[in-house]
PDB file of C-alpha atoms in Angstrom:
ATOM      1  CA  MET A  67    -111.471 -13.927 -52.879  1.00 42.00           C
ATOM      2  CA  PHE A  68    -108.362 -13.228 -54.936  1.00 42.00           C
ATOM      3  CA  ALA A  69    -108.053  -9.803 -56.526  1.00 42.00           C
ATOM      4  CA  LYS A  70    -107.383  -9.764 -60.275  1.00 44.00           C
ATOM      5  CA  ASP A  71    -104.380  -7.825 -61.533  1.00 43.00           C
ATOM      6  CA  GLY A  72    -105.504  -6.139 -64.724  1.00 40.00           C
ATOM      7  CA  GLN A  73    -108.303  -7.039 -67.142  1.00 45.00           C
ATOM      8  CA  ASP A  74    -108.484 -10.798 -67.737  1.00 57.00           C
ATOM      9  CA  ILE A  75    -109.998 -11.939 -71.014  1.00 54.00           C
ATOM     10  CA  LEU A  76    -112.080 -14.637 -69.286  1.00 58.00           C
ATOM     11  CA  SER A  77    -113.805 -11.951 -67.201  1.00 60.00           C
ATOM     12  CA  ARG A  78    -115.860 -11.143 -70.333  1.00 62.00           C
ATOM     13  CA  PRO A  79    -119.078 -13.263 -70.556  1.00 61.00           C
ATOM     14  CA  GLU A  80    -119.075 -13.412 -74.354  1.00 52.00           C
ATOM     15  CA  ILE A  81    -115.545 -14.849 -74.322  1.00 57.00           C
ATOM     16  CA  VAL A  82    -116.495 -17.415 -71.661  1.00 57.00           C
ATOM     17  CA  SER A  83    -119.423 -18.618 -73.806  1.00 59.00           C
ATOM     18  CA  SER A  84    -117.088 -19.084 -76.753  1.00 57.00           C
ATOM     19  CA  VAL A  85    -114.539 -20.972 -74.635  1.00 58.00           C
ATOM     20  CA  ILE A  86    -117.247 -23.284 -73.247  1.00 60.00           C
ATOM     21  CA  GLY A  87    -118.133 -24.199 -76.837  1.00 60.00           C
ATOM     22  CA  ILE A  88    -114.486 -24.976 -77.560  1.00 58.00           C
ATOM     23  CA  VAL A  89    -114.261 -27.148 -74.422  1.00 60.00           C
ATOM     24  CA  ARG A  90    -117.278 -29.173 -75.555  1.00 57.00           C
ATOM     25  CA  GLN A  91    -115.524 -29.803 -78.860  1.00 55.00           C
ATOM     26  CA  MET A  92    -112.447 -30.907 -76.895  1.00 58.00           C
ATOM     27  CA  ASP A  93    -114.570 -33.512 -75.075  1.00 53.00           C
ATOM     28  CA  VAL A  94    -115.655 -35.094 -78.365  1.00 43.00           C
ATOM     29  CA  ILE A  95    -112.102 -35.094 -79.723  1.00 43.00           C
ATOM     30  CA  ALA A  96    -110.805 -36.650 -76.501  1.00 47.00           C
ATOM     31  CA  ALA A  97    -113.346 -39.450 -76.830  1.00 41.00           C
ATOM     32  CA  GLU A  98    -111.603 -40.527 -80.040  1.00 38.00           C
ATOM     33  CA  ASP A  99    -108.029 -39.802 -78.921  1.00 40.00           C
ATOM     34  CA  ALA A 100    -106.061 -43.021 -78.317  1.00 36.00           C
ATOM     35  CA  GLU A 101    -103.371 -41.212 -76.341  1.00 38.00           C
ATOM     36  CA  PHE A 102    -106.033 -39.737 -74.056  1.00 39.00           C
ATOM     37  CA  SER A 103    -107.516 -43.213 -73.589  1.00 39.00           C
ATOM     38  CA  ASP A 104    -104.152 -44.602 -72.489  1.00 38.00           C
ATOM     39  CA  VAL A 105    -103.752 -41.807 -69.950  1.00 40.00           C
ATOM     40  CA  GLN A 106    -107.287 -42.407 -68.674  1.00 41.00           C
ATOM     41  CA  GLU A 107    -106.525 -46.080 -68.009  1.00 38.00           C
ATOM     42  CA  ARG A 108    -103.543 -45.118 -65.844  1.00 40.00           C
ATOM     43  CA  ARG A 109    -105.440 -42.668 -63.649  1.00 51.00           C
ATOM     44  CA  LYS A 110    -105.792 -43.702 -60.008  1.00 60.00           C
ATOM     45  CA  TYR A 111    -108.931 -41.656 -59.313  1.00 66.00           C
ATOM     46  CA  PRO A 112    -111.943 -41.058 -61.583  1.00 73.00           C
ATOM     47  CA  ARG A 113    -112.455 -37.566 -62.985  1.00 73.00           C
ATOM     48  CA  TYR A 114    -115.789 -35.741 -62.996  1.00 75.00           C
ATOM     49  CA  SER A 115    -117.108 -32.789 -64.979  1.00 76.00           C
ATOM     50  CA  PHE A 116    -116.574 -29.649 -62.945  1.00 76.00           C
ATOM     51  CA  ALA A 117    -118.902 -26.833 -64.001  1.00 69.00           C
ATOM     52  CA  GLN A 118    -118.013 -24.081 -61.506  1.00 66.00           C
ATOM     53  CA  GLY A 119    -118.027 -21.295 -64.047  1.00 73.00           C
ATOM     54  CA  THR A 120    -114.905 -19.149 -64.050  1.00 78.00           C
ATOM     55  CA  VAL A 121    -112.785 -19.091 -60.887  1.00 81.00           C
ATOM     56  CA  PRO A 122    -109.788 -16.981 -59.824  1.00 82.00           C
ATOM     57  CA  CYS A 123    -106.407 -18.702 -59.892  1.00 85.00           C
ATOM     58  CA  ARG A 124    -103.416 -17.203 -58.087  1.00 87.00           C
ATOM     59  CA  PHE A 125    -100.059 -18.375 -59.396  1.00 85.00           C
ATOM     60  CA  GLU A 126     -96.359 -17.645 -59.231  1.00 77.00           C
ATOM     61  CA  HIS A 127     -94.635 -16.628 -62.467  1.00 69.00           C
ATOM     62  CA  HIS A 128     -91.395 -18.399 -63.365  1.00 67.00           C
ATOM     63  CA  ASN A 129     -89.591 -15.132 -62.522  1.00 69.00           C
ATOM     64  CA  GLY A 130     -90.977 -15.167 -58.969  1.00 71.00           C
ATOM     65  CA  ASP A 131     -93.754 -12.576 -59.429  1.00 74.00           C
ATOM     66  CA  THR A 132     -97.294 -13.415 -58.290  1.00 80.00           C
ATOM     67  CA  GLY A 133    -100.302 -13.030 -60.575  1.00 81.00           C
ATOM     68  CA  VAL A 134    -104.027 -13.780 -60.627  1.00 84.00           C
ATOM     69  CA  SER A 135    -105.813 -15.126 -63.689  1.00 81.00           C
ATOM     70  CA  ILE A 136    -109.387 -16.182 -64.447  1.00 81.00           C
ATOM     71  CA  VAL A 137    -109.657 -19.852 -65.439  1.00 85.00           C
ATOM     72  CA  LEU A 138    -112.478 -22.163 -66.527  1.00 85.00           C
ATOM     73  CA  PRO A 139    -112.431 -25.570 -64.744  1.00 86.00           C
ATOM     74  CA  ARG A 140    -112.939 -28.587 -66.996  1.00 84.00           C
ATOM     75  CA  ASN A 141    -112.794 -31.651 -64.750  1.00 84.00           C
ATOM     76  CA  LEU A 142    -111.916 -32.625 -61.186  1.00 85.00           C
ATOM     77  CA  SER A 143    -110.594 -35.713 -59.404  1.00 84.00           C
ATOM     78  CA  ALA A 144    -109.465 -36.399 -55.842  1.00 84.00           C
ATOM     79  CA  SER A 145    -105.845 -35.743 -56.772  1.00 86.00           C
ATOM     80  CA  GLY A 146    -106.010 -33.034 -59.436  1.00 88.00           C
ATOM     81  CA  MET A 147    -107.921 -31.180 -62.135  1.00 88.00           C
ATOM     82  CA  SER A 148    -107.625 -29.464 -65.484  1.00 88.00           C
ATOM     83  CA  PHE A 149    -108.767 -25.997 -66.489  1.00 89.00           C
ATOM     84  CA  VAL A 150    -108.556 -23.808 -69.575  1.00 86.00           C
ATOM     85  CA  LYS A 151    -107.100 -20.309 -69.620  1.00 85.00           C
ATOM     86  CA  TYR A 152    -105.552 -17.783 -71.952  1.00 81.00           C
ATOM     87  CA  GLY A 153    -101.774 -17.906 -71.792  1.00 82.00           C
ATOM     88  CA  TYR A 154     -99.165 -20.586 -71.192  1.00 85.00           C
ATOM     89  CA  MET A 155     -98.281 -21.916 -67.714  1.00 86.00           C
ATOM     90  CA  HIS A 156     -94.921 -23.527 -66.960  1.00 87.00           C
ATOM     91  CA  GLU A 157     -94.691 -27.009 -65.470  1.00 88.00           C
ATOM     92  CA  GLY A 158     -93.990 -26.778 -61.728  1.00 90.00           C
ATOM     93  CA  THR A 159     -95.866 -23.482 -61.273  1.00 90.00           C
ATOM     94  CA  PRO A 160     -97.587 -23.320 -57.830  1.00 92.00           C
ATOM     95  CA  VAL A 161    -101.284 -22.346 -58.061  1.00 92.00           C
ATOM     96  CA  GLN A 162    -104.079 -21.522 -55.618  1.00 91.00           C
ATOM     97  CA  MET A 163    -107.742 -21.642 -56.630  1.00 87.00           C
ATOM     98  CA  MET A 164    -110.948 -20.673 -54.849  1.00 86.00           C
ATOM     99  CA  PHE A 165    -113.713 -23.257 -55.308  1.00 86.00           C
ATOM    100  CA  THR A 166    -117.321 -23.151 -54.120  1.00 84.00           C
ATOM    101  CA  ARG A 167    -118.666 -26.258 -52.391  1.00 83.00           C
ATOM    102  CA  ARG A 168    -122.199 -27.450 -53.122  1.00 79.00           C
ATOM    103  CA  ASP A 169    -123.266 -26.039 -49.733  1.00 82.00           C
ATOM    104  CA  GLY A 170    -122.013 -22.582 -50.789  1.00 83.00           C
ATOM    105  CA  GLU A 171    -118.851 -22.544 -48.675  1.00 86.00           C
ATOM    106  CA  LYS A 172    -115.675 -21.174 -50.298  1.00 86.00           C
ATOM    107  CA  ARG A 173    -112.607 -23.410 -50.246  1.00 87.00           C
ATOM    108  CA  GLN A 174    -109.030 -22.638 -51.295  1.00 89.00           C
ATOM    109  CA  VAL A 175    -107.265 -25.509 -53.058  1.00 90.00           C
ATOM    110  CA  ASP A 176    -103.497 -25.526 -53.640  1.00 92.00           C
ATOM    111  CA  GLY A 177    -101.731 -27.390 -56.418  1.00 92.00           C
ATOM    112  CA  THR A 178     -98.886 -27.518 -58.922  1.00 93.00           C
ATOM    113  CA  VAL A 179     -98.995 -27.359 -62.730  1.00 92.00           C
ATOM    114  CA  VAL A 180     -97.889 -30.687 -64.223  1.00 91.00           C
ATOM    115  CA  TRP A 181     -98.631 -30.056 -67.901  1.00 89.00           C
ATOM    116  CA  CYS A 182     -99.904 -27.388 -70.291  1.00 88.00           C
ATOM    117  CA  ARG A 183    -101.037 -27.798 -73.899  1.00 85.00           C
ATOM    118  CA  MET A 184    -102.283 -25.395 -76.541  1.00 82.00           C
ATOM    119  CA  VAL A 185    -105.952 -25.793 -77.487  1.00 77.00           C
ATOM    120  CA  ARG A 186    -106.462 -22.979 -79.978  1.00 70.00           C
ATOM    121  CA  GLY A 187    -104.537 -19.760 -80.476  1.00 67.00           C
ATOM    122  CA  ASN A 188    -103.482 -18.561 -77.024  1.00 75.00           C
ATOM    123  CA  LEU A 189    -106.076 -20.748 -75.242  1.00 79.00           C
ATOM    124  CA  HIS A 190    -104.422 -23.517 -73.217  1.00 84.00           C
ATOM    125  CA  GLU A 191    -105.536 -26.471 -71.118  1.00 87.00           C
ATOM    126  CA  VAL A 192    -103.591 -26.831 -67.863  1.00 90.00           C
ATOM    127  CA  GLY A 193    -103.246 -29.949 -65.706  1.00 90.00           C
ATOM    128  CA  VAL A 194    -102.806 -29.494 -61.952  1.00 92.00           C
ATOM    129  CA  THR A 195    -102.001 -31.972 -59.190  1.00 91.00           C
ATOM    130  CA  PHE A 196    -103.230 -31.058 -55.691  1.00 91.00           C
ATOM    131  CA  GLY A 197    -101.078 -30.822 -52.579  1.00 88.00           C
ATOM    132  CA  LYS A 198    -103.834 -32.577 -50.583  1.00 87.00           C
ATOM    133  CA  TYR A 199    -106.660 -34.830 -51.712  1.00 84.00           C
ATOM    134  CA  VAL A 200    -110.090 -33.253 -52.193  1.00 84.00           C
ATOM    135  CA  SER A 201    -113.507 -34.897 -52.310  1.00 82.00           C
ATOM    136  CA  PRO A 202    -115.103 -34.280 -55.739  1.00 81.00           C
ATOM    137  CA  HIS A 203    -118.625 -34.944 -54.418  1.00 79.00           C
ATOM    138  CA  LEU A 204    -118.376 -31.813 -52.237  1.00 81.00           C
ATOM    139  CA  PHE A 205    -117.899 -29.623 -55.341  1.00 81.00           C
ATOM    140  CA  CYS A 206    -119.340 -31.427 -58.392  1.00 77.00           C
ATOM    141  CA  SER A 207    -123.060 -31.692 -59.105  1.00 73.00           C
ATOM    142  CA  ARG A 208    -124.929 -34.933 -58.408  1.00 68.00           C
ATOM    143  CA  GLU A 209    -125.458 -35.318 -62.146  1.00 69.00           C
ATOM    144  CA  ALA A 210    -121.706 -35.060 -62.766  1.00 66.00           C
ATOM    145  CA  MET A 211    -120.956 -37.550 -59.961  1.00 62.00           C
ATOM    146  CA  SER A 212    -123.305 -40.113 -61.536  1.00 59.00           C
ATOM    147  CA  GLN A 213    -120.895 -40.650 -64.446  1.00 57.00           C
ATOM    148  CA  PRO A 214    -117.092 -40.306 -64.521  1.00 56.00           C
ATOM    149  CA  PHE A 215    -115.600 -37.968 -67.126  1.00 54.00           C
ATOM    150  CA  SER A 216    -114.064 -40.467 -69.556  1.00 49.00           C
ATOM    151  CA  LYS A 217    -113.425 -41.384 -73.194  1.00 39.00           C
ATOM    152  CA  ASP A 218    -117.093 -42.446 -73.338  1.00 38.00           C
ATOM    153  CA  ARG A 219    -118.227 -38.967 -72.307  1.00 41.00           C
ATOM    154  CA  LYS A 220    -119.962 -38.217 -75.615  1.00 39.00           C
ATOM    155  CA  LYS A 221    -122.319 -41.162 -74.939  1.00 40.00           C
ATOM    156  CA  ILE A 222    -123.580 -39.773 -71.617  1.00 36.00           C
ATOM    157  CA  ALA A 223    -127.228 -38.716 -71.767  1.00 33.00           C
ATOM    158  CA  SER A 224    -127.542 -35.035 -70.978  1.00 36.00           C
ATOM    159  CA  ASN A 225    -130.492 -35.708 -68.676  1.00 37.00           C
ATOM    160  CA  ALA A 226    -128.843 -38.494 -66.659  1.00 37.00           C
ATOM    161  CA  LYS A 227    -129.910 -38.406 -63.008  1.00 40.00           C
ATOM    162  CA  GLN A 228    -128.421 -39.903 -59.873  1.00 41.00           C
ATOM    163  CA  PRO A 229    -130.741 -42.682 -58.595  1.00 42.00           C
ATOM    164  CA  LYS A 230    -132.021 -42.341 -55.061  1.00 45.00           C
ATOM    165  CA  PRO A 231    -130.453 -44.742 -52.564  1.00 47.00           C
ATOM    166  CA  ALA A 232    -132.496 -47.657 -51.248  1.00 54.00           C
ATOM    167  CA  GLU A 233    -132.956 -46.502 -47.631  1.00 62.00           C
ATOM    168  CA  GLY A 234    -133.408 -50.012 -46.219  1.00 78.00           C
ATOM    169  CA  MET A 235    -130.362 -51.400 -48.026  1.00 86.00           C
ATOM    170  CA  ALA A 236    -126.832 -51.492 -46.631  1.00 92.00           C
ATOM    171  CA  ILE A 237    -123.483 -52.829 -47.728  1.00 94.00           C
ATOM    172  CA  CYS A 238    -120.460 -53.548 -45.535  1.00 95.00           C
ATOM    173  CA  ILE A 239    -117.010 -53.506 -47.116  1.00 96.00           C
ATOM    174  CA  GLY A 240    -113.734 -54.900 -45.806  1.00 94.00           C
ATOM    175  CA  ASP A 241    -111.121 -57.644 -46.080  1.00 92.00           C
ATOM    176  CA  ASP A 242    -111.602 -59.299 -42.669  1.00 91.00           C
ATOM    177  CA  ALA A 243    -114.274 -61.979 -43.145  1.00 91.00           C
ATOM    178  CA  GLU A 244    -115.005 -62.348 -39.425  1.00 91.00           C
ATOM    179  CA  GLU A 245    -115.365 -58.635 -38.800  1.00 91.00           C
ATOM    180  CA  ILE A 246    -117.451 -57.997 -41.919  1.00 93.00           C
ATOM    181  CA  GLY A 247    -119.674 -60.926 -40.973  1.00 91.00           C
ATOM    182  CA  TYR A 248    -120.266 -59.398 -37.536  1.00 92.00           C
ATOM    183  CA  ILE A 249    -120.974 -55.941 -38.987  1.00 93.00           C
ATOM    184  CA  ALA A 250    -123.516 -57.524 -41.349  1.00 92.00           C
ATOM    185  CA  THR A 251    -125.172 -59.231 -38.362  1.00 92.00           C
ATOM    186  CA  VAL A 252    -125.402 -55.914 -36.483  1.00 92.00           C
ATOM    187  CA  LEU A 253    -126.895 -54.165 -39.521  1.00 91.00           C
ATOM    188  CA  ALA A 254    -129.427 -56.974 -39.939  1.00 89.00           C
ATOM    189  CA  ARG A 255    -130.446 -56.541 -36.282  1.00 88.00           C
ATOM    190  CA  ASP A 256    -130.908 -52.848 -37.050  1.00 87.00           C
ATOM    191  CA  GLY A 257    -133.460 -53.891 -39.678  1.00 86.00           C
ATOM    192  CA  LEU A 258    -131.368 -53.332 -42.813  1.00 87.00           C
ATOM    193  CA  LEU A 259    -131.141 -55.724 -45.746  1.00 86.00           C
ATOM    194  CA  THR A 260    -127.369 -56.128 -45.967  1.00 90.00           C
ATOM    195  CA  GLU A 261    -124.842 -57.176 -48.597  1.00 92.00           C
ATOM    196  CA  LYS A 262    -121.201 -58.063 -47.906  1.00 94.00           C
ATOM    197  CA  ALA A 263    -118.202 -57.157 -50.068  1.00 94.00           C
ATOM    198  CA  MET A 264    -115.151 -59.140 -48.978  1.00 93.00           C
ATOM    199  CA  SER A 265    -112.537 -56.931 -50.653  1.00 92.00           C
ATOM    200  CA  PHE A 266    -112.128 -53.201 -51.191  1.00 91.00           C
ATOM    201  CA  GLY A 267    -112.164 -53.561 -54.976  1.00 89.00           C
ATOM    202  CA  GLN A 268    -115.346 -55.637 -54.903  1.00 92.00           C
ATOM    203  CA  GLY A 269    -116.957 -53.053 -52.639  1.00 92.00           C
ATOM    204  CA  LEU A 270    -116.169 -50.189 -55.017  1.00 89.00           C
ATOM    205  CA  ASP A 271    -117.573 -52.201 -57.940  1.00 87.00           C
ATOM    206  CA  ARG A 272    -120.831 -52.794 -56.012  1.00 88.00           C
ATOM    207  CA  LEU A 273    -121.112 -49.088 -55.210  1.00 88.00           C
ATOM    208  CA  ARG A 274    -120.764 -48.234 -58.902  1.00 83.00           C
ATOM    209  CA  GLN A 275    -123.521 -50.695 -59.808  1.00 82.00           C
ATOM    210  CA  ASN A 276    -126.046 -50.075 -56.996  1.00 83.00           C
ATOM    211  CA  THR A 277    -127.162 -47.451 -54.506  1.00 82.00           C
ATOM    212  CA  TYR A 278    -127.511 -48.071 -50.780  1.00 87.00           C
ATOM    213  CA  GLY A 279    -128.981 -46.203 -47.853  1.00 88.00           C
ATOM    214  CA  TYR A 280    -125.932 -47.067 -45.737  1.00 92.00           C
ATOM    215  CA  VAL A 281    -122.357 -47.948 -46.628  1.00 94.00           C
ATOM    216  CA  VAL A 282    -120.330 -49.301 -43.699  1.00 96.00           C
ATOM    217  CA  VAL A 283    -116.653 -49.717 -44.524  1.00 95.00           C
ATOM    218  CA  ASP A 284    -113.751 -51.094 -42.509  1.00 94.00           C
ATOM    219  CA  LEU A 285    -111.100 -48.377 -42.783  1.00 92.00           C
ATOM    220  CA  ASP A 286    -108.340 -50.675 -41.491  1.00 91.00           C
ATOM    221  CA  ILE A 287    -107.845 -52.482 -44.808  1.00 90.00           C
ATOM    222  CA  ASP A 288    -104.350 -53.846 -45.448  1.00 87.00           C
ATOM    223  CA  GLY A 289    -102.392 -51.782 -47.946  1.00 86.00           C
ATOM    224  CA  PHE A 290    -104.596 -48.666 -47.709  1.00 85.00           C
ATOM    225  CA  GLU A 291    -104.581 -45.536 -45.589  1.00 84.00           C
ATOM    226  CA  PRO A 292    -107.926 -45.014 -43.756  1.00 85.00           C
ATOM    227  CA  ALA A 293    -108.279 -41.546 -45.298  1.00 82.00           C
ATOM    228  CA  ASP A 294    -107.790 -42.979 -48.801  1.00 82.00           C
ATOM    229  CA  VAL A 295    -110.392 -45.708 -48.210  1.00 86.00           C
ATOM    230  CA  LEU A 296    -112.958 -43.153 -47.030  1.00 85.00           C
ATOM    231  CA  LEU A 297    -112.130 -40.766 -49.875  1.00 82.00           C
ATOM    232  CA  GLN A 298    -112.732 -43.361 -52.589  1.00 83.00           C
ATOM    233  CA  VAL A 299    -115.938 -44.690 -51.008  1.00 87.00           C
ATOM    234  CA  CYS A 300    -117.425 -41.202 -50.522  1.00 83.00           C
ATOM    235  CA  GLY A 301    -116.481 -40.248 -54.077  1.00 77.00           C
ATOM    236  CA  ILE A 302    -118.694 -43.029 -55.454  1.00 81.00           C
ATOM    237  CA  ALA A 303    -121.437 -43.333 -52.799  1.00 83.00           C
ATOM    238  CA  SER A 304    -122.242 -39.613 -52.820  1.00 74.00           C
ATOM    239  CA  THR A 305    -125.943 -40.088 -51.928  1.00 78.00           C
ATOM    240  CA  SER A 306    -125.462 -42.724 -49.204  1.00 85.00           C
ATOM    241  CA  ARG A 307    -124.774 -42.380 -45.491  1.00 89.00           C
ATOM    242  CA  VAL A 308    -121.145 -43.523 -45.311  1.00 91.00           C
ATOM    243  CA  VAL A 309    -119.894 -44.910 -41.987  1.00 93.00           C
ATOM    244  CA  GLY A 310    -116.270 -45.899 -41.412  1.00 92.00           C
ATOM    245  CA  MET A 311    -115.089 -48.308 -38.690  1.00 92.00           C
ATOM    246  CA  THR A 312    -111.520 -48.017 -37.388  1.00 90.00           C
ATOM    247  CA  TRP A 313    -109.156 -48.505 -34.468  1.00 90.00           C
ATOM    248  CA  CYS A 314    -107.689 -45.050 -35.197  1.00 85.00           C
ATOM    249  CA  GLY A 315    -108.440 -42.386 -32.602  1.00 81.00           C
ATOM    250  CA  PRO A 316    -110.472 -39.208 -33.243  1.00 76.00           C
ATOM    251  CA  ASP A 317    -107.265 -37.164 -33.518  1.00 72.00           C
ATOM    252  CA  GLN A 318    -106.352 -39.232 -36.597  1.00 71.00           C
ATOM    253  CA  THR A 319    -109.798 -39.263 -38.208  1.00 68.00           C
ATOM    254  CA  ASP A 320    -111.305 -35.808 -37.565  1.00 68.00           C
ATOM    255  CA  THR A 321    -109.737 -34.144 -40.616  1.00 63.00           C
ATOM    256  CA  PHE A 322    -110.749 -36.657 -43.267  1.00 60.00           C
ATOM    257  CA  VAL A 323    -114.203 -37.061 -41.688  1.00 64.00           C
ATOM    258  CA  GLN A 324    -114.831 -33.330 -42.133  1.00 60.00           C
ATOM    259  CA  GLU A 325    -113.432 -33.403 -45.675  1.00 58.00           C
ATOM    260  CA  ASN A 326    -115.678 -36.288 -46.770  1.00 60.00           C
ATOM    261  CA  ASP A 327    -118.967 -35.569 -44.954  1.00 68.00           C
ATOM    262  CA  ALA A 328    -118.929 -39.045 -43.399  1.00 81.00           C
ATOM    263  CA  LEU A 329    -119.196 -40.598 -39.940  1.00 88.00           C
ATOM    264  CA  VAL A 330    -116.458 -42.655 -38.316  1.00 89.00           C
ATOM    265  CA  LEU A 331    -117.164 -45.024 -35.413  1.00 91.00           C
ATOM    266  CA  GLN A 332    -114.373 -46.319 -33.224  1.00 88.00           C
ATOM    267  CA  LYS A 333    -113.917 -50.074 -32.938  1.00 90.00           C
ATOM    268  CA  PRO A 334    -114.952 -52.441 -31.449  1.00 90.00           C
ATOM    269  CA  VAL A 335    -118.147 -52.631 -33.509  1.00 90.00           C
ATOM    270  CA  PRO A 336    -121.113 -51.368 -31.414  1.00 90.00           C
ATOM    271  CA  ASN A 337    -124.232 -53.436 -30.745  1.00 90.00           C
ATOM    272  CA  SER A 338    -126.290 -51.071 -32.912  1.00 90.00           C
ATOM    273  CA  ILE A 339    -124.690 -49.024 -35.674  1.00 91.00           C
ATOM    274  CA  LEU A 340    -127.869 -47.041 -36.359  1.00 89.00           C
ATOM    275  CA  GLU A 341    -128.140 -46.059 -32.679  1.00 90.00           C
ATOM    276  CA  GLU A 342    -124.546 -44.814 -32.726  1.00 89.00           C
ATOM    277  CA  ILE A 343    -125.280 -42.777 -35.857  1.00 84.00           C
ATOM    278  CA  GLU A 344    -128.338 -41.277 -34.165  1.00 85.00           C
ATOM    279  CA  LYS A 345    -126.288 -40.337 -31.069  1.00 85.00           C
ATOM    280  CA  ILE A 346    -123.669 -38.559 -33.186  1.00 79.00           C
ATOM    281  CA  GLN A 347    -126.259 -36.713 -35.268  1.00 73.00           C
ATOM    282  CA  SER A 348    -128.209 -35.669 -32.159  1.00 75.00           C
ATOM    283  CA  GLY A 349    -125.008 -34.313 -30.618  1.00 67.00           C
ATOM    284  CA  GLU A 350    -124.228 -32.344 -33.781  1.00 55.00           C
ATOM    285  CA  LYS A 351    -127.724 -30.808 -33.789  1.00 45.00           C
ATOM    286  CA  ARG A 352    -127.377 -29.734 -30.130  1.00 46.00           C
ATOM    287  CA  ALA A 353    -123.950 -28.242 -30.826  1.00 49.00           C
ATOM    288  CA  ALA A 354    -125.357 -26.286 -33.762  1.00 48.00           C
TER     289      ALA A 354
END
């Protein structure tokens, strides 16, 4: 963990409670803010509420000195986040934050300040872009992942719950009709009721509308990096078993597989996808 230098105002619980109330008011204001709506439309990745409590943030002052401040995360996406803190931060400031994954593991995330705006008094909201993509579903609650943080946020029911996936249902996603057709045939032989999405965009739309026990996605989609395909699918299908298919070797896929809690099978497509999944999971259990 980062060591704080001096007494930070957000280390006091009564101040944190007050700031949380201010942030909730910000959410309602943002829902009616046309400028915010325009920005939201341009975002590449959906944002999700990020209730981590206060976290330490190490940063470099514009004069070159290093400091540590306590910040309160507001929302998180694959490519960045925003948090609130006391004091202004200059655009371009490098930051390092320590997040806690849902499994309890600590994770350092590096980024750069891209904007800072005053909220009230000396309280500011700070926007950060990450140096590397992160997977929001590893950090955000299932409830938060069930609904993107958006201009319609004030309409979200506070007791919204993530539906359980249909275990016997599968969807295969890709842009190669012949390959997706064969994957669907293999899944049907495995005893799964299977849907086909013949484009990446259509597949993401289906995942937002329905839940599946298995999501099999062709990672070799024209115009997309395999890691980006897997990142977006895992961000939406957070309760499904996600399986990627690719010609890339393990040396190219190991990192983003670990980051996204997914499985990747090497092409050509095996005769039984479920058997391959079972082999991998059995090997992981023996290794553990």
